[in-house]
Amino acid sequence: MKGILRGVVVIFMVAVLAEVGETGRHLRSNWRPKVEGGNYDYSYSYCLSWRLAAETNDIRGWRTVPSECLRHVQSYMLLGQYNLDLNLIIFEHIFPYISSIPLSNDRYDAWILDVDDTCLSNIMYYKLRQFGCEPYDPQGFKMWASKGGSPAIPATLRLFNKLVEAGFKVILITGRDEETLYQATSDNLHNQGFIGYERLILRSAANKGQGGVVYKSEKRKQLVEEGYRIWGNVGDQWSDLQGDFIGNRTFKLPNPMYFVP
């Protein structure tokens, strides 16, 4: 009797493993979503994985969001998950770190913030660009930025105020063009409540053509040579956080809409 039961169990397990293997092959073959009207749609799973790979910098140099991920990115940015992710990073991780830093009295304890989609939100602009499914348009973005209408990202504004109140010298470094966008950017930040920062640094003519990593490394190097201690560095792009003189700790904010090399 035991031999019969053992045989039945073996046959059952073989059947289960075969089904699992067949299911795995089926999922892999249908990983990318089928055209509308197909029997299966794995677009949500694919786009979730794509967004994870983009955020962890495993996908590099991508120019556009995959067209099948438009709704996924749109939903992520507008329906609450983006804000939840920001809140977790800022309030549950950056705030406690700030409280642990022993500030000196020499006024050289610094913190660096990026501007676009770190301090100021460009979601409404990218809504017009299909949330990154359309290629980056430098002139179109410059026109948008020149209007100075980007709203503050609430969680980052709270972070900014906490840093200023704690005594940090907050330095804003952005890849925006200094000659054409300095005043519009300064006014936009002021109107949105970013008041009391130490310095606003934009890309000058000397930095044109440089990649984000090289440009921001150079600016951070200058700050360190002036005597600043960079305790924290926050940005939505990996190019904000890589290179030289990145600071004691870096914090990557989510942004699945575009990639800046």
XYZ file of C-alpha atoms in Angstrom:
261
model
C 0.000 0.000 0.000
C 2.812 2.376 0.920
C 4.484 1.598 -2.373
C 1.326 2.503 -4.286
C 0.939 5.794 -2.385
C 4.572 6.622 -2.954
C 4.129 6.026 -6.659
C 1.027 8.212 -6.795
C 2.876 11.021 -5.006
C 5.801 10.781 -7.422
C 3.482 10.896 -10.444
C 1.647 13.891 -8.942
C 4.878 15.795 -8.283
C 6.149 15.103 -11.786
C 2.884 16.442 -13.201
C 3.074 19.578 -11.016
C 6.693 20.292 -11.975
C 5.878 19.798 -15.632
C 2.997 22.252 -15.348
C 5.188 24.789 -13.546
C 7.845 24.459 -16.228
C 5.279 24.890 -18.976
C 3.784 27.910 -17.198
C 7.236 29.457 -16.832
C 7.956 28.977 -20.537
C 4.566 30.476 -21.369
C 5.162 33.520 -19.160
C 8.605 34.111 -20.627
C 7.314 33.857 -24.167
C 4.538 36.325 -23.360
C 6.580 38.633 -21.114
C 6.097 41.558 -23.419
C 2.390 42.352 -23.775
C 0.485 41.059 -26.790
C -1.378 43.376 -29.091
C -4.828 44.437 -28.018
C -7.221 41.545 -28.389
C -4.681 38.877 -27.414
C -5.442 36.378 -24.704
C -2.827 37.626 -22.268
C -1.601 41.026 -21.100
C 1.554 41.155 -19.031
C 2.147 44.859 -19.611
C 1.665 45.730 -15.941
C 4.256 43.195 -14.799
C 6.664 44.175 -17.552
C 6.338 47.911 -16.834
C 6.726 47.367 -13.099
C 9.986 45.537 -13.817
C 11.062 48.185 -16.329
C 10.501 50.966 -13.804
C 12.457 49.086 -11.145
C 15.364 48.539 -13.541
C 15.322 52.219 -14.539
C 15.301 53.400 -10.917
C 18.159 51.080 -9.949
C 20.188 52.325 -12.931
C 20.326 48.895 -14.529
C 18.839 50.416 -17.688
C 21.104 53.233 -18.787
C 20.934 55.773 -21.544
C 17.256 55.204 -22.262
C 15.697 57.991 -24.288
C 11.984 57.300 -23.871
C 9.625 55.336 -21.696
C 8.391 52.224 -23.564
C 5.128 53.107 -25.267
C 3.316 50.202 -23.623
C 4.227 51.677 -20.215
C 2.498 55.030 -20.709
C -0.468 54.186 -18.495
C 1.752 52.563 -15.904
C 3.987 55.624 -15.528
C 1.005 57.967 -15.671
C -0.737 56.039 -12.895
C 2.434 55.890 -10.819
C 3.024 59.632 -11.039
C -0.575 60.788 -10.547
C -2.426 58.258 -8.409
C -0.408 58.405 -5.211
C 2.405 55.853 -5.298
C 4.989 58.421 -6.391
C 4.156 60.625 -3.413
C 4.199 57.648 -1.061
C 7.667 56.731 -2.287
C 8.890 60.305 -1.837
C 7.470 60.438 1.670
C 9.145 57.183 2.672
C 12.558 58.308 1.419
C 12.387 61.795 2.878
C 10.508 61.366 6.142
C 11.580 57.870 7.146
C 15.188 57.963 5.979
C 16.507 61.471 5.348
C 14.900 63.110 8.387
C 16.403 60.631 10.890
C 19.790 60.978 9.215
C 19.614 64.770 9.542
C 18.922 64.433 13.257
C 22.027 62.283 13.682
C 24.469 64.824 12.185
C 26.603 66.808 14.676
C 26.658 70.298 13.162
C 29.657 72.532 13.742
C 29.633 76.238 14.414
C 31.686 77.242 11.385
C 28.678 77.464 9.025
C 30.190 75.065 6.477
C 27.854 72.119 6.962
C 26.261 71.791 3.522
C 23.480 69.880 1.843
C 22.941 69.686 -1.916
C 19.596 69.506 -3.673
C 18.867 69.138 -7.367
C 16.076 71.355 -8.732
C 14.012 69.713 -11.493
C 11.803 66.941 -10.134
C 13.632 67.158 -6.846
C 12.518 70.592 -5.620
C 10.208 71.612 -8.456
C 7.798 69.244 -10.177
C 7.600 69.050 -13.964
C 4.853 66.434 -14.032
C 2.459 68.731 -15.879
C 5.047 69.351 -18.583
C 5.720 65.651 -18.996
C 2.016 64.988 -19.112
C 2.121 66.857 -22.417
C 5.048 64.643 -23.454
C 3.188 61.397 -22.755
C 5.004 60.976 -19.430
C 8.319 60.398 -21.148
C 7.109 58.272 -24.055
C 8.053 61.130 -26.390
C 11.733 62.110 -26.825
C 13.159 64.950 -24.774
C 12.622 68.352 -26.389
C 15.262 70.831 -25.108
C 13.566 73.904 -26.546
C 10.153 72.837 -25.363
C 11.410 72.304 -21.834
C 13.249 75.621 -21.862
C 9.997 77.379 -22.797
C 8.216 75.557 -19.961
C 10.923 76.422 -17.418
C 11.063 80.054 -18.512
C 7.450 80.502 -17.422
C 8.427 79.737 -13.828
C 5.250 77.818 -13.106
C 6.592 74.543 -11.730
C 5.016 73.712 -8.356
C 7.066 72.669 -5.354
C 7.258 69.006 -4.467
C 5.692 69.159 -0.974
C 7.904 66.555 0.686
C 11.073 68.200 -0.628
C 9.905 71.633 0.487
C 9.490 70.249 4.006
C 12.973 68.755 3.754
C 14.378 72.066 2.564
C 12.805 73.973 5.464
C 14.066 71.415 7.975
C 17.593 71.723 6.617
C 17.558 75.525 6.741
C 16.087 75.560 10.249
C 18.702 73.056 11.417
C 21.517 75.287 10.206
C 22.646 73.575 7.023
C 23.811 75.611 4.062
C 21.511 74.352 1.325
C 23.031 74.583 -2.141
C 20.901 74.002 -5.223
C 22.672 72.646 -8.303
C 20.759 72.305 -11.559
C 21.615 71.562 -15.167
C 19.429 74.440 -16.337
C 21.121 77.083 -18.470
C 22.375 80.006 -16.409
C 22.161 82.648 -19.117
C 18.543 82.060 -20.107
C 16.925 80.488 -17.041
C 18.592 81.859 -13.916
C 16.006 84.526 -13.110
C 13.012 82.369 -13.983
C 14.370 79.539 -11.838
C 15.202 81.807 -8.916
C 11.733 83.394 -9.024
C 10.031 80.019 -9.358
C 11.850 78.653 -6.313
C 11.104 81.773 -4.269
C 7.432 81.780 -5.214
C 7.144 78.126 -4.191
C 8.657 78.695 -0.753
C 12.300 77.778 -1.266
C 13.652 80.736 0.664
C 16.932 80.820 2.545
C 19.223 78.653 0.478
C 22.927 79.473 0.375
C 23.465 79.352 -3.373
C 21.729 78.509 -6.650
C 24.133 77.093 -9.246
C 23.134 76.745 -12.905
C 25.111 75.532 -15.908
C 27.326 78.336 -17.215
C 28.811 78.696 -20.682
C 31.981 77.028 -19.386
C 30.016 73.877 -18.569
C 28.067 73.541 -21.800
C 28.441 70.150 -23.393
C 29.448 68.434 -20.172
C 27.506 65.406 -19.010
C 25.615 65.676 -15.755
C 28.139 63.633 -13.762
C 31.106 65.730 -14.906
C 29.305 69.048 -14.489
C 27.954 68.376 -11.005
C 31.207 66.770 -9.840
C 33.033 69.954 -10.831
C 30.600 72.143 -8.904
C 30.782 69.944 -5.807
C 34.584 69.967 -6.008
C 34.540 73.760 -5.951
C 32.312 73.726 -2.885
C 34.570 71.307 -1.029
C 37.605 73.424 -1.920
C 35.785 76.403 -0.393
C 35.553 74.434 2.833
C 32.021 73.056 2.713
C 31.310 69.611 4.161
C 28.625 67.935 2.063
C 26.549 65.842 4.451
C 23.764 64.969 2.040
C 22.980 65.031 -1.653
C 19.458 64.519 -3.040
C 18.445 64.159 -6.677
C 16.066 62.356 -8.998
C 18.817 61.355 -11.463
C 21.779 59.071 -10.907
C 23.921 61.717 -12.579
C 23.078 63.974 -9.611
C 24.630 61.462 -7.247
C 27.587 59.938 -9.083
C 31.121 61.113 -9.731
C 33.396 62.928 -7.295
C 32.646 64.702 -3.998
C 29.149 63.208 -3.845
C 28.783 63.826 -0.114
C 28.535 61.732 3.005
C 25.212 60.217 1.918
C 23.184 60.339 -1.278
C 19.437 59.867 -1.685
C 17.813 58.982 -5.007
C 14.262 60.210 -5.538
C 12.064 58.345 -8.038
C 11.640 59.560 -11.594
C 10.597 57.102 -14.324
C 9.861 59.836 -16.881
C 13.341 60.658 -18.194
C 17.049 59.871 -17.897
C 19.818 62.476 -17.701
C 23.299 61.092 -18.458
